[in-house]
Amino acid sequence: MEYNFREIEKKWQQRWVEEKTYQVKEDETKQKYYVLNMFPYPSGAGLHVGHPLGYIASDIYARYKRLQGFNVLNPMGYDAYGLPAEQYAIQTGQHPAITTINNIDRYREQLDKIGFCFDWSREIRTCDPEYYHWTQWAFLKMFNSYYCNDEKQARPIEELIQAFEEVGTNGMNVACSEELSFTAEEWKAKSEKEKQEILMNYRIAYLGETMVNWCAQLGTVLANDEVIDGVSERGGFPVVQKKMRQWCLRVSAYSQRLLDGMDTIDWTDSLKETQRNWIGRSEGAEVQFKVKDSDIEFTIFTTRADTMFGVTFMVLAPESELVAQLTTAKQKDEVNAYLERTKKRTERERIVDRSVTGVFSGSYAINPFTGEAVPIWISDYVLAGYGTGAIMAVPAHDSRDYAFAKHFGLEIRPLVEGCDVSEESFDAKEGIVCNSPRPGVEPYCDLTLNGLTIKEAIEVTKKYVEENNLGRVKVNYRLRDATFSRQRYWGEPFPVYYKDGMPYVIDESCLPLELPEVDKFLPTETGEPPLGHATKWAWDTVNKCVVENEKIDNVTVFPLELNTMPGFAGSSAYYLRYMDPRNHKALVDKKIDEYWKSVDLYVGGTEHATGHLIYSRFWNKFLHDVGVSAVEEPFQKLVNQGMIQGRSNFVYRIKDTNKFVSLNLRDQYDTTPLHVDVNIVSNDILDLEAFKAWRPEYANAEFILEDGKYICGWAVEKMSKSMFNVVNPDMIVEKYGADTLRMYEMFLGPVEQSKPWDTNGIDGVYRFIKKFWSLFYDRNGNYIVTDEPATKEELKALHKLIKKVTGDIEQFSYNTSVSAFMICVNELFSLKCNKKEILNELVITLAPFAPHVCEELWDTLGHSTSVCDAQWPTYNEEYLVEDTINYTISFNGKARFNMEFPADETSEAIQSTVLADERSAKWMEGKSVVKVIVVPKKIVNIVVK
Ligand code: ANZ
């Protein structure tokens, strides 16, 4: 029988489905192992060869773990809500649900061809009401919870209400948007609406005023990365900063737990560092400043309390409420003009762009340490959402304050007299001048910092601030609450209706609240989100159902929320749902959750290092607090697969002609390189006929060939349609089979590394599989496997392989495994080994990599169950011990020939055998032996004269 991958792969893919080979059930008798891939967004373009890289790597691991006896969960699904389907809907009128389903079908077809061991019975789609039921449910829970800083966990909002009723805000240590203070009596006297407004300040899912990137023409809020140079990435429409009431998640409350959790998980240091920076813990002090000739006081946040004596001005963020209060009549016009100008800049631009802009407010603040009055400025280098949105500026020691002071001619006062405060003196990374602090010039306070290190001075000053009631010690986090609403159609609806302007959630028992149908996917004429087009989108609180908008009476029937949830809503807890995907009563059954616990191995791209991995960790911690998720950290080990770049090919057109010259002759002409579809190029040689057929303008193309061939140039670029370098896995599977594709993708290099796709080497992998096959079948297709016992050499080749591959898989070093397989098969081939004893184990070892061919040969070897359920072989060190040692024989240090000796041969015996060998005679002729040096297990050197 010949190696016919088409038949074999089809047969086994069918068999796996029929026999439910990859379905998994909870099994208390077995240890669990949960492997997860970041699920794909099914785009219209389908999969290219870069996409399956991570899936193949995790598939190998999942199969390996199963062979080791683990009960392995390896599910797959689709992140099915999202912008591209909706944009397509806007352009074509095609309902996004239809586009999404078509794309999913195409993805599935492509995935199925690669032979993954996914348990498809657990498939989820985020746009399925069955699924988003639980996304909405989590939102309800967050709405009905607050975060208690003392207990460090989310608690039911009823507890907070009860506390308000008993003691007001007295002694309260909870996460909030704004510090509020009221007594129990004051609370009780408030109206229902006022109470709801206050609670919003504490809920974990809350409606909050936040600055957003607003694009009026698109009618929606945009994420930072959708805005480039002040205009929308799509369409180039102006984007302004706007304060809007949006749903937010109080992610910031979990900052410390998100930091602490990182000590318990096995992620790369660089990924942990990225998360730590994102969370941005910063220890400092909040200090109170009085405004001169006014009762107004305001608070600043500083990490350098020791620099109080170097403060020469203050700066407010343009959005700060203080701006209106502190701008004097004289400065009003100038300030307003500045505010208008800065509105257009996104926060990221404000951080990255270091050009100096600002305006004087007209007011002065009093430095509480020196009593000195310093001017209060307004500038957008101070961010509204960080610290208190106000700073004390110390231009001698902070580079941004320095640039500002220079620009506006403000005083620069170093802490140490006479110290160098030129631009070059700033530490590039820290942006500060590193020198010791000094005491105040005219001591207004009795604080001495002389001789202290900066660190010590900060501590002493912080203590002083607290003791003198000038402020308090404060830990700040850069991590912001997440804005959670989008003015979009294709997303999860909020289970929320509005009564008297305040949001109320619908009953848990009424979920899911299904996305309504609309006839247009654009915002409404009055600027409402697309759900504003729905005619049946009101909540009947009596009958607990969705009813027509006409029935809205604001007594028992109310309008429903028109925003939808953002992309990360559905991807934040999907790993939990895979454990128990068809449960109608709960997100996941408690016992099942206890069994699978968390993901043991998570594989996905680095682009999710902050967004998804912060949100899902937050989400899981919240669910853990409300008793759902058994384990606090969702992803124990995380591997980021690298990107597969495209390898583009070029043809060279001679200018103003339709003539193309081959790569190495192009210097003789004036040419323009043009991308050519890599699918009509093989080993850099262009298929001329296919090229002519590729595009009408090339139908009459002429060629200048070298050695009868047209050789193309090449370059490594991003894999993209516009570069014509997209390689479709279906084509590779069609030509070489899935097993070759799988092994080749792994052979390209370490999983974590980015590398170019280069089809040139794929033949080698294909030949390897054929050679492997030839250990079972001879050229004439005869089955040649025997029951003869294996020789020591054969066992050695096999066990060397088992040892290497076991170690490699544990390290995700699959490329070196592929080489090891090649070496082993070559060795067995030259040993003419067709022994069952060896081949049985070889098939198991290769099965995670090339499951189809291994399943077939396993069957041929006479096994009645799947190779997936075999037992991973353990290597025997005994077989690896060398029996003989190959010595290099040198004369006067020059290697001349090699000789084999038993491993336990003595040096004396080696010496005499070497000297007696006839090959030695040639090198000793006419000379006498001065010395013989035997280096055990390596070399023999004979010194002659
Ligand atoms: C005085 C000072 C002197 C500062 C000095 C720094 C160096 P991290 O570490 O990131 O927390 N700051 C505070 N709030 C800010 C805001 N909303 N926008 C921009 N800058 C803000 O940085 C904290 C430091 O950044 C604070 O300490 C403050 O400047 C500034 F030699 O206060 B510092």
XYZ file of C-alpha atoms and ligand atoms in Angstrom, residues 280-283 300-304 307 317 381-394 397-398 401 431-433 476 478, ligand 1:
66
model
C 0.972 50.724 37.096
C 1.101 50.700 40.868
C 2.559 53.905 42.202
C 3.146 54.789 45.834
C -2.537 66.801 44.010
C -0.877 63.405 43.725
C 2.901 63.155 43.864
C 5.407 60.323 44.053
C 8.069 62.846 45.082
C 10.281 67.944 46.202
C -5.810 68.832 33.544
C 0.173 66.878 29.827
C -1.709 66.402 33.059
C -4.257 63.656 32.514
C -7.723 63.973 33.989
C -8.124 60.307 34.782
C -4.921 59.770 36.734
C -4.229 60.666 40.362
C -6.342 63.726 41.088
C -5.951 65.390 37.674
C -3.836 68.109 39.282
C -0.111 68.283 39.987
C 2.499 70.337 41.732
C 5.205 71.085 39.191
C 8.867 70.767 40.112
C 13.472 67.605 38.833
C 10.811 66.477 36.389
C 7.604 70.227 34.158
C 12.825 61.996 33.707
C 14.251 63.331 36.952
C 17.467 64.801 38.238
C -2.396 54.922 42.859
C -2.759 53.534 36.355
C 6.094 66.214 41.854
C 7.218 65.555 41.180
C 8.588 65.861 41.237
C 6.813 64.446 40.449
C 9.468 65.087 40.538
C 7.657 63.668 39.729
C 9.003 63.976 39.765
P 3.673 57.883 38.439
O 4.972 57.305 38.860
O 3.324 57.575 37.036
O 2.569 57.615 39.392
N 1.475 63.292 37.988
C 0.568 63.082 38.965
N -0.677 63.070 38.468
C -0.546 63.268 37.155
C -1.480 63.379 36.088
N -2.787 63.273 36.293
N -1.017 63.575 34.831
C 0.315 63.695 34.612
N 1.234 63.630 35.572
C 0.821 63.412 36.844
O 3.890 59.501 38.387
C 3.452 60.323 39.398
C 4.047 61.668 39.149
O 3.526 62.165 37.907
C 3.661 62.648 40.233
O 4.793 63.027 41.023
C 3.339 63.918 39.438
O 4.561 64.636 39.366
C 2.939 63.423 38.075
F 10.761 65.359 40.582
O 4.968 65.349 41.626
B 5.279 64.333 40.580
